[in-house]
mmCIF file of C-alpha atoms in Angstrom:
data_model
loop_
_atom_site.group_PDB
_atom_site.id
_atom_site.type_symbol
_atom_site.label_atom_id
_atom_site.label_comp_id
_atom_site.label_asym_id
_atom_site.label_seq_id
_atom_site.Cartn_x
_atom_site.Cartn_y
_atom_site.Cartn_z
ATOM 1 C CA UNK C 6 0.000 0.000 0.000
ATOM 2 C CA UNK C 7 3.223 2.142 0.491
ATOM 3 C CA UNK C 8 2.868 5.278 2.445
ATOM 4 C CA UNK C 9 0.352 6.113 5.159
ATOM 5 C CA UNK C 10 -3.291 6.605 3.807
ATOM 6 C CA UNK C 11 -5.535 8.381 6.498
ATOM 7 C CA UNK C 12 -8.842 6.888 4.871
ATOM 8 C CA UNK C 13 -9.894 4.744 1.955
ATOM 9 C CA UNK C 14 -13.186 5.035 0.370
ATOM 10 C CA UNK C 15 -14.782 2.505 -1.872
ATOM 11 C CA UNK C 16 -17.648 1.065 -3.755
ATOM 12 C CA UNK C 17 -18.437 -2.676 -4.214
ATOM 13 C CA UNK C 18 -21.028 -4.962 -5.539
ATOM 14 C CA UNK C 19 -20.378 -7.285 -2.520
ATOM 15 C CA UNK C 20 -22.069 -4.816 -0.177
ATOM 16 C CA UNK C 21 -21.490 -4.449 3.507
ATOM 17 C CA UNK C 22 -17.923 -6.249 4.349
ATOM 18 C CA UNK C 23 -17.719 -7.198 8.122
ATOM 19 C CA UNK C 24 -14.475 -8.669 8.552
ATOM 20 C CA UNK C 25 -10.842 -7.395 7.660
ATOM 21 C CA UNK C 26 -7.285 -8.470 7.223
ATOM 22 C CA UNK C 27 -3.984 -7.112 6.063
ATOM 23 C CA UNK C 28 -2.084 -9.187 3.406
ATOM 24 C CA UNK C 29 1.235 -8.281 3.716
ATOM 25 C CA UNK C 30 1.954 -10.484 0.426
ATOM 26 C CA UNK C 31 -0.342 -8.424 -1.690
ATOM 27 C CA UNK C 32 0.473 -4.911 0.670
ATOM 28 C CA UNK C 33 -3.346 -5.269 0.514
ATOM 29 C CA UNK C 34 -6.658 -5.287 2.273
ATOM 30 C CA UNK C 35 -8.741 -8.559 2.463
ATOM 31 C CA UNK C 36 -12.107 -7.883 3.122
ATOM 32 C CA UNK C 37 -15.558 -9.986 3.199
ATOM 33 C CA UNK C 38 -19.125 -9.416 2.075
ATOM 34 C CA UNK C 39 -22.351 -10.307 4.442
ATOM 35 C CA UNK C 40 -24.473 -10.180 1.251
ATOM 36 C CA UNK C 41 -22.957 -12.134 -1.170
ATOM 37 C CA UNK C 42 -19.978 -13.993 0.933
ATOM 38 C CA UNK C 43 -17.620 -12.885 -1.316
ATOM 39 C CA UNK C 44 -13.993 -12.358 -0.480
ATOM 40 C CA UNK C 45 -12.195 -8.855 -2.161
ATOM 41 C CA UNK C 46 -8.580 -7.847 -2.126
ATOM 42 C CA UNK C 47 -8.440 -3.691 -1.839
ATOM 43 C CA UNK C 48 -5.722 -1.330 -2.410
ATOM 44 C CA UNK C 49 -5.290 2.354 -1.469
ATOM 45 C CA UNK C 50 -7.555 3.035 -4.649
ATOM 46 C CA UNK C 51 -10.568 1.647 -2.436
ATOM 47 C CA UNK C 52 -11.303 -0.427 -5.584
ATOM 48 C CA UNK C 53 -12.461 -4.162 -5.044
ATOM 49 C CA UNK C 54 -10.947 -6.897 -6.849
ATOM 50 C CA UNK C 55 -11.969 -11.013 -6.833
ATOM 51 C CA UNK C 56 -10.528 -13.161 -4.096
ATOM 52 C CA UNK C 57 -11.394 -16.651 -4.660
ATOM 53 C CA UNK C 58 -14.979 -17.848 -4.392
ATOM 54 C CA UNK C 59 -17.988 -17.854 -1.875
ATOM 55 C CA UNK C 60 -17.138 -20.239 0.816
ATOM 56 C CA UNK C 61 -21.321 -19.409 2.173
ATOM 57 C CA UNK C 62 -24.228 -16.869 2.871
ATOM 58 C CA UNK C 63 -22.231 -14.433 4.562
ATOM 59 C CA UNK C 64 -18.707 -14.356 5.357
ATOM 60 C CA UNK C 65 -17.230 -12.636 8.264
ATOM 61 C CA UNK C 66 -13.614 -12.621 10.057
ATOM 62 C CA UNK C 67 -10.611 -13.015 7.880
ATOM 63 C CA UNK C 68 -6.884 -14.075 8.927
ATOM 64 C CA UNK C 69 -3.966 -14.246 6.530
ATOM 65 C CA UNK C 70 -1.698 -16.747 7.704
ATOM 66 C CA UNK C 71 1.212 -16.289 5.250
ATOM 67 C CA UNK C 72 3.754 -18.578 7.043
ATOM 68 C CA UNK C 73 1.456 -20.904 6.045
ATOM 69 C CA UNK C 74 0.200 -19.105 2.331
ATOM 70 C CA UNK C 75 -3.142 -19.088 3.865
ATOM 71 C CA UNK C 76 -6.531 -17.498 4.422
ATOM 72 C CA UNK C 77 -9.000 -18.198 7.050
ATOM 73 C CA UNK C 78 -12.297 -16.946 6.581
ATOM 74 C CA UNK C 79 -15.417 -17.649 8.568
ATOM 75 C CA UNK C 80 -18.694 -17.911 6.836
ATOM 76 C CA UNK C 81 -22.056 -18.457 8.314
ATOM 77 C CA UNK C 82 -25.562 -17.250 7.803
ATOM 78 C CA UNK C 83 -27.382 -14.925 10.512
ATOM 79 C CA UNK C 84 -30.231 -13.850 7.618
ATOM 80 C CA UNK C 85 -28.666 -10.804 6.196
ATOM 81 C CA UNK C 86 -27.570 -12.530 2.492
ATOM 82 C CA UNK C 87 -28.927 -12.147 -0.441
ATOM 83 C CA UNK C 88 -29.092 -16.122 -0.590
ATOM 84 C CA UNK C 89 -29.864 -16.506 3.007
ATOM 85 C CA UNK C 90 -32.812 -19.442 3.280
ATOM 86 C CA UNK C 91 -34.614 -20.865 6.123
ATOM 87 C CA UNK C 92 -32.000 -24.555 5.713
ATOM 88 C CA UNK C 93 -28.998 -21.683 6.129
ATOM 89 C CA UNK C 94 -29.888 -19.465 8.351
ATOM 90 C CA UNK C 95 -28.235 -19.828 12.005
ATOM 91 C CA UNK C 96 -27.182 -23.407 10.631
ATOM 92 C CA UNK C 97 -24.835 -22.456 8.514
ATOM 93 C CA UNK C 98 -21.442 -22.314 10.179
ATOM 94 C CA UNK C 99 -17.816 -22.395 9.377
ATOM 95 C CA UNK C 100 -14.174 -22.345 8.267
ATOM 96 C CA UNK C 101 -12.781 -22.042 4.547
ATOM 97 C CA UNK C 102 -9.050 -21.769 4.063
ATOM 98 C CA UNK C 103 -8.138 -20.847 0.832
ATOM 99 C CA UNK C 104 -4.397 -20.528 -0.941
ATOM 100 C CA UNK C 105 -2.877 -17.086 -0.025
ATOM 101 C CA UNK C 106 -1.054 -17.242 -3.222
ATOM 102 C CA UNK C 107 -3.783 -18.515 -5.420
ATOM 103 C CA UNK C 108 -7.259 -17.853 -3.640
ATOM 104 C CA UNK C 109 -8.248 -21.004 -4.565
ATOM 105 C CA UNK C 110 -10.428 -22.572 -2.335
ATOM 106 C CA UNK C 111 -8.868 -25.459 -0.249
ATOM 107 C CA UNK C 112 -10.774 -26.879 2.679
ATOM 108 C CA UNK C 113 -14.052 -25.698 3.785
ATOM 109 C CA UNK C 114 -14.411 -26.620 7.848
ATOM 110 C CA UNK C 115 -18.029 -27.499 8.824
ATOM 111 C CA UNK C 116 -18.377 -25.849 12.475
ATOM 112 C CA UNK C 117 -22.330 -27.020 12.715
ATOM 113 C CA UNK C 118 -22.210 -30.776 12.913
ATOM 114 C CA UNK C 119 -24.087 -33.333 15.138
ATOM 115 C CA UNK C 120 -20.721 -34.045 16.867
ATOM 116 C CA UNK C 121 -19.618 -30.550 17.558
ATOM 117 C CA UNK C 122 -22.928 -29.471 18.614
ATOM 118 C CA UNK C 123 -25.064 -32.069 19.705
ATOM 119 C CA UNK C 124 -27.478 -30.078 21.661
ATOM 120 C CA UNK C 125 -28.100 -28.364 18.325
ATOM 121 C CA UNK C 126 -29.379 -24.453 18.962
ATOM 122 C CA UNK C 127 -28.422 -21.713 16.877
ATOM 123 C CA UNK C 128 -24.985 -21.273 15.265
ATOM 124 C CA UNK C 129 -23.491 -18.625 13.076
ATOM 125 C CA UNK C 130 -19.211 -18.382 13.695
ATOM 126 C CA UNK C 131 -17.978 -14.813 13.731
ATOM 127 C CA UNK C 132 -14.078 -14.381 14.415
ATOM 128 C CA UNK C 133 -11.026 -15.928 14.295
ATOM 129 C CA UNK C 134 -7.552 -15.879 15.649
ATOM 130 C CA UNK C 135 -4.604 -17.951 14.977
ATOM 131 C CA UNK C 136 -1.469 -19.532 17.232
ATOM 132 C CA UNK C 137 2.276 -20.127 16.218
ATOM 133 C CA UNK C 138 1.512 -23.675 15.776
ATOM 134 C CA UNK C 139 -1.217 -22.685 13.071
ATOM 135 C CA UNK C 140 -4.675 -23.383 15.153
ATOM 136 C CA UNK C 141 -7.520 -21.742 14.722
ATOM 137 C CA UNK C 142 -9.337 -20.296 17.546
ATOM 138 C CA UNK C 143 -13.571 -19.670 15.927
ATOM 139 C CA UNK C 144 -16.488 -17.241 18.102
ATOM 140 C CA UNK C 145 -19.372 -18.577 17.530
ATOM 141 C CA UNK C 146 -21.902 -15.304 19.004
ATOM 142 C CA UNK C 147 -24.923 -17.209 18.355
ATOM 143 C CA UNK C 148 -23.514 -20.071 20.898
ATOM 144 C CA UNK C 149 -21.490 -20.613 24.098
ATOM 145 C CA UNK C 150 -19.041 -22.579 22.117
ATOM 146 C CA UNK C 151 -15.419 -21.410 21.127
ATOM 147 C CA UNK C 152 -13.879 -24.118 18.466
ATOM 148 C CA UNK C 153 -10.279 -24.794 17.251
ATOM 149 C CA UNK C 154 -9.507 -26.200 14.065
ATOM 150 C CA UNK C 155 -5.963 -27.855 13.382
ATOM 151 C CA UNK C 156 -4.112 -26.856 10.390
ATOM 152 C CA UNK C 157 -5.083 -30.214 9.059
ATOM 153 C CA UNK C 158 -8.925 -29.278 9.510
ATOM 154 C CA UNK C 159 -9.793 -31.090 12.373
ATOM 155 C CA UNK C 160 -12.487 -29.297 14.886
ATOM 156 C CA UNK C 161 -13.047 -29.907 18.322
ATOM 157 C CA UNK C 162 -14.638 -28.103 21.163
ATOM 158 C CA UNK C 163 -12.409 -25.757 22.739
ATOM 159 C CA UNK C 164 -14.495 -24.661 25.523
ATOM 160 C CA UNK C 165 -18.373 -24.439 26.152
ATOM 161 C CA UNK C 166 -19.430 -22.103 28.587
ATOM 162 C CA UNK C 167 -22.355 -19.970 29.758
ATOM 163 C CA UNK C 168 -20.716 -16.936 30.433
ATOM 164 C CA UNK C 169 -19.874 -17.095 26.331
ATOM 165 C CA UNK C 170 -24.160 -17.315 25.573
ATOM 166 C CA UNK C 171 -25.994 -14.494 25.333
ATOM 167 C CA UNK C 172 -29.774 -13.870 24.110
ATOM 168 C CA UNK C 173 -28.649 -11.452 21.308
ATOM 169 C CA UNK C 174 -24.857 -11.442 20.213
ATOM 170 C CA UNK C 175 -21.852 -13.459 23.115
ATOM 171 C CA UNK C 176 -18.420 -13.736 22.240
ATOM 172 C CA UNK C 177 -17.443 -12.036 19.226
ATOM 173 C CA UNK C 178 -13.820 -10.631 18.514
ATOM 174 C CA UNK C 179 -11.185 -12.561 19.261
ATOM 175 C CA UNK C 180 -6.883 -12.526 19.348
ATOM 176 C CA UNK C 181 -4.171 -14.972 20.171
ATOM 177 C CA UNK C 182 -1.453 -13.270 22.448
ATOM 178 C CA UNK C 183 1.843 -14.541 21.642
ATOM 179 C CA UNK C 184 2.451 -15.314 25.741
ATOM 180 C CA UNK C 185 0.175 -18.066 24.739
ATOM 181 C CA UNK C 186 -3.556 -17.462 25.583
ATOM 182 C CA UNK C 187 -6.592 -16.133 23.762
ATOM 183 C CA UNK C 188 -8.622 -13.087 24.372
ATOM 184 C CA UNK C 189 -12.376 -12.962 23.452
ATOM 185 C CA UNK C 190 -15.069 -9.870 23.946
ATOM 186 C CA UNK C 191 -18.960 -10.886 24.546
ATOM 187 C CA UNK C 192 -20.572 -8.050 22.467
ATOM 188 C CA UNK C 193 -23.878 -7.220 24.608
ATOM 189 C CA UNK C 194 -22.150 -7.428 28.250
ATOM 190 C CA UNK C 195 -18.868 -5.843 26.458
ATOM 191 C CA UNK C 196 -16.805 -8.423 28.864
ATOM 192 C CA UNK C 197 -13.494 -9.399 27.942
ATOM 193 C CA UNK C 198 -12.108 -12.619 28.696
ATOM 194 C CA UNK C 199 -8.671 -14.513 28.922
ATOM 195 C CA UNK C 200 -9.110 -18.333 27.457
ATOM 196 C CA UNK C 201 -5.710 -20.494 27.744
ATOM 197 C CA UNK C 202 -4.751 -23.268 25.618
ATOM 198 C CA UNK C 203 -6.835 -25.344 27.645
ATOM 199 C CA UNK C 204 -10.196 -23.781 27.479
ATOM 200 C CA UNK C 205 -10.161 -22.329 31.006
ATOM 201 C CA UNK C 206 -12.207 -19.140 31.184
ATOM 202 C CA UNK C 207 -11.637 -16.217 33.385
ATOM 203 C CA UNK C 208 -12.756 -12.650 33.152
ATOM 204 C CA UNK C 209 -10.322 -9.601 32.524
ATOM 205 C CA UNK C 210 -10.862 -7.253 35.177
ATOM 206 C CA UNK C 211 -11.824 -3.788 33.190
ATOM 207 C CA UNK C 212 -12.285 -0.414 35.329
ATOM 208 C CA UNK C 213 -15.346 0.131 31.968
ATOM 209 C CA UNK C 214 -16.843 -2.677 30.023
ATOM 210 C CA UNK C 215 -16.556 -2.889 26.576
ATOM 211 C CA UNK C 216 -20.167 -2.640 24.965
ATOM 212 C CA UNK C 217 -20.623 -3.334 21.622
ATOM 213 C CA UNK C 218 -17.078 -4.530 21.704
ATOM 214 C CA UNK C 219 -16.626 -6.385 18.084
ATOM 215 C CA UNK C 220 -13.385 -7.117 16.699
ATOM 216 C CA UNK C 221 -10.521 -6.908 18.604
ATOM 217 C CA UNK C 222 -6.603 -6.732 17.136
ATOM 218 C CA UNK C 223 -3.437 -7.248 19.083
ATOM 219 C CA UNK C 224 -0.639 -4.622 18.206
ATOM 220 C CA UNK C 225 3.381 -6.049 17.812
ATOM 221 C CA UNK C 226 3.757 -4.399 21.235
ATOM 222 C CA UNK C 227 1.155 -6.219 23.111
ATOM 223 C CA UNK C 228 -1.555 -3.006 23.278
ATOM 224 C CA UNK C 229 -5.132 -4.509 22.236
ATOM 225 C CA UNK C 230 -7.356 -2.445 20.484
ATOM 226 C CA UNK C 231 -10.790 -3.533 21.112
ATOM 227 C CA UNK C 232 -13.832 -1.912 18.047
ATOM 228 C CA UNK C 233 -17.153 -0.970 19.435
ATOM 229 C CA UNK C 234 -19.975 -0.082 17.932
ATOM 230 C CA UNK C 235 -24.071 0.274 18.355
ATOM 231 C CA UNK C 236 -25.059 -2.679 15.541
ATOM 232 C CA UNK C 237 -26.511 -4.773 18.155
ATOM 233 C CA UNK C 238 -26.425 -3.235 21.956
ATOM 234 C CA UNK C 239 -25.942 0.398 23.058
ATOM 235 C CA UNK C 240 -22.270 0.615 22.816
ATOM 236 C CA UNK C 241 -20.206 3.693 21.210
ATOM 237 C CA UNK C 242 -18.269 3.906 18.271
ATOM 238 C CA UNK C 243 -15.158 4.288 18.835
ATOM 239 C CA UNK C 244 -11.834 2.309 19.112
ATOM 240 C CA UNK C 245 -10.664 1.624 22.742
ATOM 241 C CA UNK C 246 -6.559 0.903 22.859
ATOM 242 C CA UNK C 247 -5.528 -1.212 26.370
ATOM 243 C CA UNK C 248 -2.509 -2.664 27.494
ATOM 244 C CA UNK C 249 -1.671 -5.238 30.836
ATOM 245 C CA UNK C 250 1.244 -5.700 32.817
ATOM 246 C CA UNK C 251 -0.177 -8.917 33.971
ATOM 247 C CA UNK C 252 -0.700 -11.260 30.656
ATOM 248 C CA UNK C 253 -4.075 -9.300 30.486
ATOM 249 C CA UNK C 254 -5.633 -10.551 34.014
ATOM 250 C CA UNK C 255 -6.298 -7.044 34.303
ATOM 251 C CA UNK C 256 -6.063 -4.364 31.587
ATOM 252 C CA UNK C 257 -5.940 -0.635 31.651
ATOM 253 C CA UNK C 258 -7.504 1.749 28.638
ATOM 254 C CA UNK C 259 -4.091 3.843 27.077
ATOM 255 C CA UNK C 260 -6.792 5.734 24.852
ATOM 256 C CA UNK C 261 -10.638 5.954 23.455
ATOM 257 C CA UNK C 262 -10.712 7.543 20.344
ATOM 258 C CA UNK C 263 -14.319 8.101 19.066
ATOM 259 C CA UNK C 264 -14.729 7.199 15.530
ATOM 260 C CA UNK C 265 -16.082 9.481 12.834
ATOM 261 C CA UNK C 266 -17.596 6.697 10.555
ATOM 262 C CA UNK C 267 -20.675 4.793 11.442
ATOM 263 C CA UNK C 268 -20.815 1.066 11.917
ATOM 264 C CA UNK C 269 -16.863 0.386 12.323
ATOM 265 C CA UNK C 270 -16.606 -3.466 13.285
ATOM 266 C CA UNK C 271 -12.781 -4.523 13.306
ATOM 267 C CA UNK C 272 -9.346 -4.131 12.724
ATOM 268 C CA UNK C 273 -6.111 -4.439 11.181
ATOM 269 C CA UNK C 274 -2.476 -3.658 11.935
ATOM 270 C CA UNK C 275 -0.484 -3.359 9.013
ATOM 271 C CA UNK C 276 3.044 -1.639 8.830
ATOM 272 C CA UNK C 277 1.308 1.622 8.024
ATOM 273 C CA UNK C 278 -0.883 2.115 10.774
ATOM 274 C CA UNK C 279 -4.340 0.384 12.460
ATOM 275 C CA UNK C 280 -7.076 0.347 9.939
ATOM 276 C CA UNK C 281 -10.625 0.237 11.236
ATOM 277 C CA UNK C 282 -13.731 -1.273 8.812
ATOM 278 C CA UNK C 283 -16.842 0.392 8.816
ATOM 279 C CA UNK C 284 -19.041 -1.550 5.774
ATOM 280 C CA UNK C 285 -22.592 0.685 6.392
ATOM 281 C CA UNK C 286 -24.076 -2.701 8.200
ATOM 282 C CA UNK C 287 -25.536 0.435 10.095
ATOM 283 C CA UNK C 288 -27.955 0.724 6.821
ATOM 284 C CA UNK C 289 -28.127 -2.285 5.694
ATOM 285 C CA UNK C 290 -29.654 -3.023 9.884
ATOM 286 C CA UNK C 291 -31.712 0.305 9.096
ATOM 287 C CA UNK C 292 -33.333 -1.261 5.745
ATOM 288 C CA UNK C 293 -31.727 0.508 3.581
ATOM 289 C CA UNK C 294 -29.255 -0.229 0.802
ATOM 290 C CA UNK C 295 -25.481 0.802 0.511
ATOM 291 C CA UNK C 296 -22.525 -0.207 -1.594
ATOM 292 C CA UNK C 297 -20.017 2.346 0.480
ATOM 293 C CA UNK C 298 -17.204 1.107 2.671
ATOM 294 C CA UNK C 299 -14.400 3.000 4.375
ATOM 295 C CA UNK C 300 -11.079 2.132 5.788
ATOM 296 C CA UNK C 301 -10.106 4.524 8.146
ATOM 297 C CA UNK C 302 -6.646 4.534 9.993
ATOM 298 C CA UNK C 303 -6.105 5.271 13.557
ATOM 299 C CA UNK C 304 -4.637 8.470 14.622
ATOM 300 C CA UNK C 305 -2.398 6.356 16.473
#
């Protein structure tokens, strides 16, 4: 992308991205679509171009593992897409990993099977984070479940716990911290919580919670930048930076910086700066219709 860009503003047929990642390969954007599930590499020209094919309804969080020359999308359907159906909708739930190099479609992980969720309910993954080792760590806001997928494709269980449920939207964002544990937010309760390797759940003590808290992304220095927004609960928009002295038992807010675009749902740190998505789910939530999307960067 080359030199700092304060904002990029685009148009795209694959209306209302959610998710974002930083290709450092490409010196690109990744981005997803809840309409059409489509996957679109942007530039500093804000103009889309075709990243492999629809892994599902909607797709969502996006990590490029490039160690590996891979992507990790999740896809689900919560009945926003334009081919959401009443066999899709909160049943539809899961992984595809495509080539980094190639975007060709690789694996597609089914997160919504009899064995992984035999109680059944609703399920619709959101986020995703990834360890040194290559495992994927998958949100699942319409559950209580957290999964982890191998980097052969195998899915288990990481933890299932009540404190992740929630009536409207639970755990959402999620990060891997290189000390070796994962941090998740619950979006309504804006609780943030410290999972280790194991799946043992305990809350980060906060002196405010973290409403609307969406996506969250870890800087190279350990500061975690947590996106809120008012899509689903009354939170504000803006984007929250913390750090911890203790391996984030406890975590203390460095800055709040309200943000000047509606709807901004996650981040990514790129060499440039932290970018922050807003995709105008605001109108497409409102019942209107909007091709817009903006990629702001952080003022810090």
């Amino acid at each position: 992308m080359g030199r700092r860009v304060v904002q990029i503003d685009g148009r795209t047929t694959d209306r209302y991205p959610e998710g974002i990642a930083w290709d450092p390969t490409r010196r690109a954007f990744l981005v997803g679509s809840m309409a059409t599930g489509r996957i679109s590499v942007v530039g500093r020209d804000g103009v889309p171009h075709p990243f492999g094919v629809a892994p599902g309804v909607s797709t969502f969080g996006l990590h490029v593992d490039a160690v590996r020359n891979r992507v990790l999308v999740t896809y689900a359907d919560i009945g926003n897409g334009e081919r959401s159906s009443e066999s899709t909708t909160y049943k539809q739930s899961g992984v595809a990993i495509y080539n980094l190099r190639t975007g060709q479609l690789e694996q597609r992980v089914d997160l919504n099977t009899p064995r992984l969720n035999p109680a059944g309910g609703h399920h619709g993954v959101n986020d995703l984070a990834i360890d040194a080792a290559g495992n994927a760590y998958v949100t699942d806001p319409a559950s209580d479940a957290i999964y982890k997928v191998t980097p052969a494709g195998a899915a288990t269980v990481l933890i299932r716990d009540e404190r992740l449920r929630s009536d409207t939207i639970g755990a959402n964002g999620i990060v891997w911290h290189p000390a070796g544990y994962l941090l998740t937010v619950r979006y309504d309760t804006g609780t943030l919580f410290r999972i280790s390797p194991r799946g043992e759940l305990s809350t980060t003590g906060l002196t405010s919670a973290l409403v609307g808290g969406d996506g969250l992304a870890l800087t190279h220095d350990g500061r975690l930048i947590a996106i809120t927004n008012k899509l689903g609960a009354p939170g504000v928009e803006q984007a929250t930076v913390l750090s911890s002295r203790d391996n984030y038992r406890t975590a203390q807010v460095r800055s709040i910086e309200p943000w000047p675009v509606a709807g901004p749902t996650t981040a990514a740190v790129t060499p440039y700066g932290t970018y922050v998505l807003s995709g105008r789910i605001d109108v497409l939530l409102a019942g209107g219709s909007s091709d817009q999307f903006t990629i702001r960067r952080m003022s810090q």
